Structure formats: structure tokens, C-alpha cells
Amino acid sequence: MIERPLEVDYHESGKLVLGMDEAGRGPLCGPLMVAGVIFPIGYQNALLDDSKKLSEKKREALYKQIIEDALYWKVLVLSEAEIDELNIYRASQTGMERIAQEFSDVCDVVLSDAMPLPAFCKNHSEHDFDCPVKGDSKSISIAAASILAKVSRDHYMKKLDEMYPQYDLAKNKGYPTAKHLEAIKTHGVQDFYRRSFSPVAKVLKQNQQESLF
């Protein structure tokens, strides 16, 4: 539970708040999901919190409720190719900048989870902006965005697992567990892997060297 969300003061001033967060920065495969949520002024929900603190069952229930209650919401998918091209930090930043730009006409305040957005702020000085550290524990909008991003990515990884069960993606969600790393070595690097990430690049290099002999 977030005791006094950052939204309270903004809402009291009649300002609509866009909160943004992402899911999937650490995994070796799958896309990055970036989400944004705008709730009505005065909205309250004591169940909203950092998605990492919630059980899967609670996240799933809140996912549906957030979509029903939000004035506006969006989940943006950034592909593995974009991540490899930009790097994971810039991919996260780019996703948030795109959502902030899309909703700039319908919000007064933009909050991101510890992600500065200099390009957006430069072009939209009329908006209040903050990027609090651990924002998903301070803002209900950021918390809601973290839930949408997390649940969306988990659903995606479960579908990948159905197509590629040998990687156990439904369980490891793409993170570099010892079993997952061994599966990559055994079964190879598929198109949905992030080739710029060190463990994946290492396997690709080893496979390339072995093919020379």
C-alpha cells in the first residue's frame, strides 16, 4: 500500500498525472514492455503497489481493474532488435518518451520510475515532470504502469514458452538462470534473444568459433 501517493497533491491542484514504468530490462530475451497510466482526478486504490511486491494472482486482478478504471493507458512493446540497436537503458527511455509524447495533450504531469526524459522536458516545459527513485512505491500511476508492463510481458513469455518449451521461459521469464544459460548453449540462440547481451553474445561467439573447425 502506498501511504500518500504523489498524485494527491497534483490531483488537489486539478492536474492529471501520467505515470510510466517498464518491465523486462534484465532478461536475455523477449521484448521490453513500457506502460503508461492516467487515472481520474481523486482516484484511489489501496491495493496498488510495486508489481514486484505483489503475487501473480494479485497482479492479474489489478491488471484488469487498471484497464477498467484508467482514463488512458498504453503498453508499448520494444523489440529485441530495438534493444540491441539502442541498448536497454535507451530503449526504456525511448519507450517512455513515446508514451509521454502521445499523452502530452491529455495530462499535466509526467512521472517516470527513475528515468529522466530530457528530450520530452525540453519540448514540453509546460508539463510538471519528476522521476522519483522507487517511484512504483510512491505513485499509484507508476505502480499501475509497472503492473501493466509486468503482466503484459509475463503473458508474452508464456506464449513463447509454448512455442519453445526447451528454454523453460514460463518459469525463468528470460532471466539468466543457470538452467536457462545451459539451455541456450544446448539449443542455440533464437531470434527472440537479445544478441547484444553478454551471455547471449558469448554463446554466439562460441558457436561461430566451433563452426570454423
PDB file of N, CA and C in Angstrom, residues 14-18 37-41 71-73 99-110 120 124 126-127:
ATOM      1  N   GLY A  14      -5.930  19.950  -9.472  1.00  0.00           N
ATOM      2  CA  GLY A  14      -6.664  19.731 -10.709  1.00  0.00           C
ATOM      3  C   GLY A  14      -5.829  19.241 -11.863  1.00  0.00           C
ATOM      4  N   LYS A  15      -4.676  18.619 -11.571  1.00  0.00           N
ATOM      5  CA  LYS A  15      -3.764  18.168 -12.609  1.00  0.00           C
ATOM      6  C   LYS A  15      -3.855  16.657 -12.826  1.00  0.00           C
ATOM      7  N   LEU A  16      -3.956  16.266 -14.080  1.00  0.00           N
ATOM      8  CA  LEU A  16      -3.942  14.846 -14.433  1.00  0.00           C
ATOM      9  C   LEU A  16      -2.498  14.361 -14.535  1.00  0.00           C
ATOM     10  N   VAL A  17      -2.262  13.166 -14.010  1.00  0.00           N
ATOM     11  CA  VAL A  17      -0.900  12.620 -13.905  1.00  0.00           C
ATOM     12  C   VAL A  17      -0.740  11.391 -14.793  1.00  0.00           C
ATOM     13  N   LEU A  18       0.316  11.401 -15.592  1.00  0.00           N
ATOM     14  CA  LEU A  18       0.737  10.214 -16.346  1.00  0.00           C
ATOM     15  C   LEU A  18       1.879   9.562 -15.594  1.00  0.00           C
ATOM     16  N   VAL A  37      -0.023   5.095 -17.522  1.00  0.00           N
ATOM     17  CA  VAL A  37      -1.384   5.095 -16.976  1.00  0.00           C
ATOM     18  C   VAL A  37      -1.750   6.495 -16.497  1.00  0.00           C
ATOM     19  N   ILE A  38      -2.974   6.924 -16.820  1.00  0.00           N
ATOM     20  CA  ILE A  38      -3.537   8.172 -16.289  1.00  0.00           C
ATOM     21  C   ILE A  38      -4.855   7.841 -15.612  1.00  0.00           C
ATOM     22  N   PHE A  39      -4.938   8.105 -14.313  1.00  0.00           N
ATOM     23  CA  PHE A  39      -6.170   7.876 -13.562  1.00  0.00           C
ATOM     24  C   PHE A  39      -6.981   9.167 -13.448  1.00  0.00           C
ATOM     25  N   PRO A  40      -8.291   9.043 -13.208  1.00  0.00           N
ATOM     26  CA  PRO A  40      -9.105  10.243 -12.981  1.00  0.00           C
ATOM     27  C   PRO A  40      -8.642  10.990 -11.730  1.00  0.00           C
ATOM     28  N   ILE A  41      -8.883  12.279 -11.687  1.00  0.00           N
ATOM     29  CA  ILE A  41      -8.539  13.077 -10.513  1.00  0.00           C
ATOM     30  C   ILE A  41      -9.277  12.538  -9.296  1.00  0.00           C
ATOM     31  N   LEU A  71      -8.307   6.509 -17.143  1.00  0.00           N
ATOM     32  CA  LEU A  71      -8.793   7.369 -18.225  1.00  0.00           C
ATOM     33  C   LEU A  71      -8.079   7.020 -19.521  1.00  0.00           C
ATOM     34  N   TYR A  72      -6.767   6.803 -19.395  1.00  0.00           N
ATOM     35  CA  TYR A  72      -5.930   6.436 -20.534  1.00  0.00           C
ATOM     36  C   TYR A  72      -4.880   5.438 -20.062  1.00  0.00           C
ATOM     37  N   TRP A  73      -4.544   4.503 -20.935  1.00  0.00           N
ATOM     38  CA  TRP A  73      -3.462   3.574 -20.616  1.00  0.00           C
ATOM     39  C   TRP A  73      -2.846   3.065 -21.915  1.00  0.00           C
ATOM     40  N   ILE A  99       5.485   7.373 -25.090  1.00  0.00           N
ATOM     41  CA  ILE A  99       4.200   7.404 -24.385  1.00  0.00           C
ATOM     42  C   ILE A  99       3.903   8.811 -23.870  1.00  0.00           C
ATOM     43  N   ALA A 100       4.919   9.466 -23.294  1.00  0.00           N
ATOM     44  CA  ALA A 100       4.728  10.831 -22.790  1.00  0.00           C
ATOM     45  C   ALA A 100       4.309  11.761 -23.920  1.00  0.00           C
ATOM     46  N   GLN A 101       4.912  11.614 -25.073  1.00  0.00           N
ATOM     47  CA  GLN A 101       4.559  12.437 -26.228  1.00  0.00           C
ATOM     48  C   GLN A 101       3.118  12.163 -26.659  1.00  0.00           C
ATOM     49  N   GLU A 102       2.744  10.881 -26.696  1.00  0.00           N
ATOM     50  CA  GLU A 102       1.394  10.517 -27.134  1.00  0.00           C
ATOM     51  C   GLU A 102       0.317  11.096 -26.217  1.00  0.00           C
ATOM     52  N   PHE A 103       0.597  11.134 -24.901  1.00  0.00           N
ATOM     53  CA  PHE A 103      -0.402  11.593 -23.938  1.00  0.00           C
ATOM     54  C   PHE A 103      -0.183  13.046 -23.489  1.00  0.00           C
ATOM     55  N   SER A 104       0.723  13.748 -24.154  1.00  0.00           N
ATOM     56  CA  SER A 104       1.066  15.107 -23.708  1.00  0.00           C
ATOM     57  C   SER A 104      -0.119  16.068 -23.733  1.00  0.00           C
ATOM     58  N   ASP A 105      -1.078  15.821 -24.610  1.00  0.00           N
ATOM     59  CA  ASP A 105      -2.235  16.712 -24.717  1.00  0.00           C
ATOM     60  C   ASP A 105      -3.306  16.433 -23.670  1.00  0.00           C
ATOM     61  N   VAL A 106      -3.197  15.317 -22.977  1.00  0.00           N
ATOM     62  CA  VAL A 106      -4.267  14.950 -22.030  1.00  0.00           C
ATOM     63  C   VAL A 106      -3.768  14.840 -20.594  1.00  0.00           C
ATOM     64  N   CYS A 107      -2.515  15.195 -20.333  1.00  0.00           N
ATOM     65  CA  CYS A 107      -2.009  15.167 -18.957  1.00  0.00           C
ATOM     66  C   CYS A 107      -1.260  16.456 -18.660  1.00  0.00           C
ATOM     67  N   ASP A 108      -1.128  16.756 -17.378  1.00  0.00           N
ATOM     68  CA  ASP A 108      -0.423  17.957 -16.928  1.00  0.00           C
ATOM     69  C   ASP A 108       0.909  17.629 -16.270  1.00  0.00           C
ATOM     70  N   VAL A 109       1.007  16.397 -15.768  1.00  0.00           N
ATOM     71  CA  VAL A 109       2.178  15.960 -15.017  1.00  0.00           C
ATOM     72  C   VAL A 109       2.661  14.629 -15.575  1.00  0.00           C
ATOM     73  N   VAL A 110       3.969  14.478 -15.710  1.00  0.00           N
ATOM     74  CA  VAL A 110       4.556  13.219 -16.179  1.00  0.00           C
ATOM     75  C   VAL A 110       5.501  12.697 -15.105  1.00  0.00           C
ATOM     76  N   PHE A 120      11.825  15.008 -23.828  1.00  0.00           N
ATOM     77  CA  PHE A 120      10.427  15.376 -23.606  1.00  0.00           C
ATOM     78  C   PHE A 120      10.333  16.688 -22.834  1.00  0.00           C
ATOM     79  N   HIS A 124       8.445  20.109 -23.856  1.00  0.00           N
ATOM     80  CA  HIS A 124       7.172  20.233 -23.150  1.00  0.00           C
ATOM     81  C   HIS A 124       7.401  20.845 -21.775  1.00  0.00           C
ATOM     82  N   GLU A 126       5.863  23.034 -20.351  1.00  0.00           N
ATOM     83  CA  GLU A 126       4.628  23.363 -19.645  1.00  0.00           C
ATOM     84  C   GLU A 126       4.168  22.229 -18.724  1.00  0.00           C
ATOM     85  N   HIS A 127       4.760  21.051 -18.861  1.00  0.00           N
ATOM     86  CA  HIS A 127       4.395  19.911 -18.029  1.00  0.00           C
ATOM     87  C   HIS A 127       5.291  19.831 -16.788  1.00  0.00           C
TER      88      HIS A 127
END
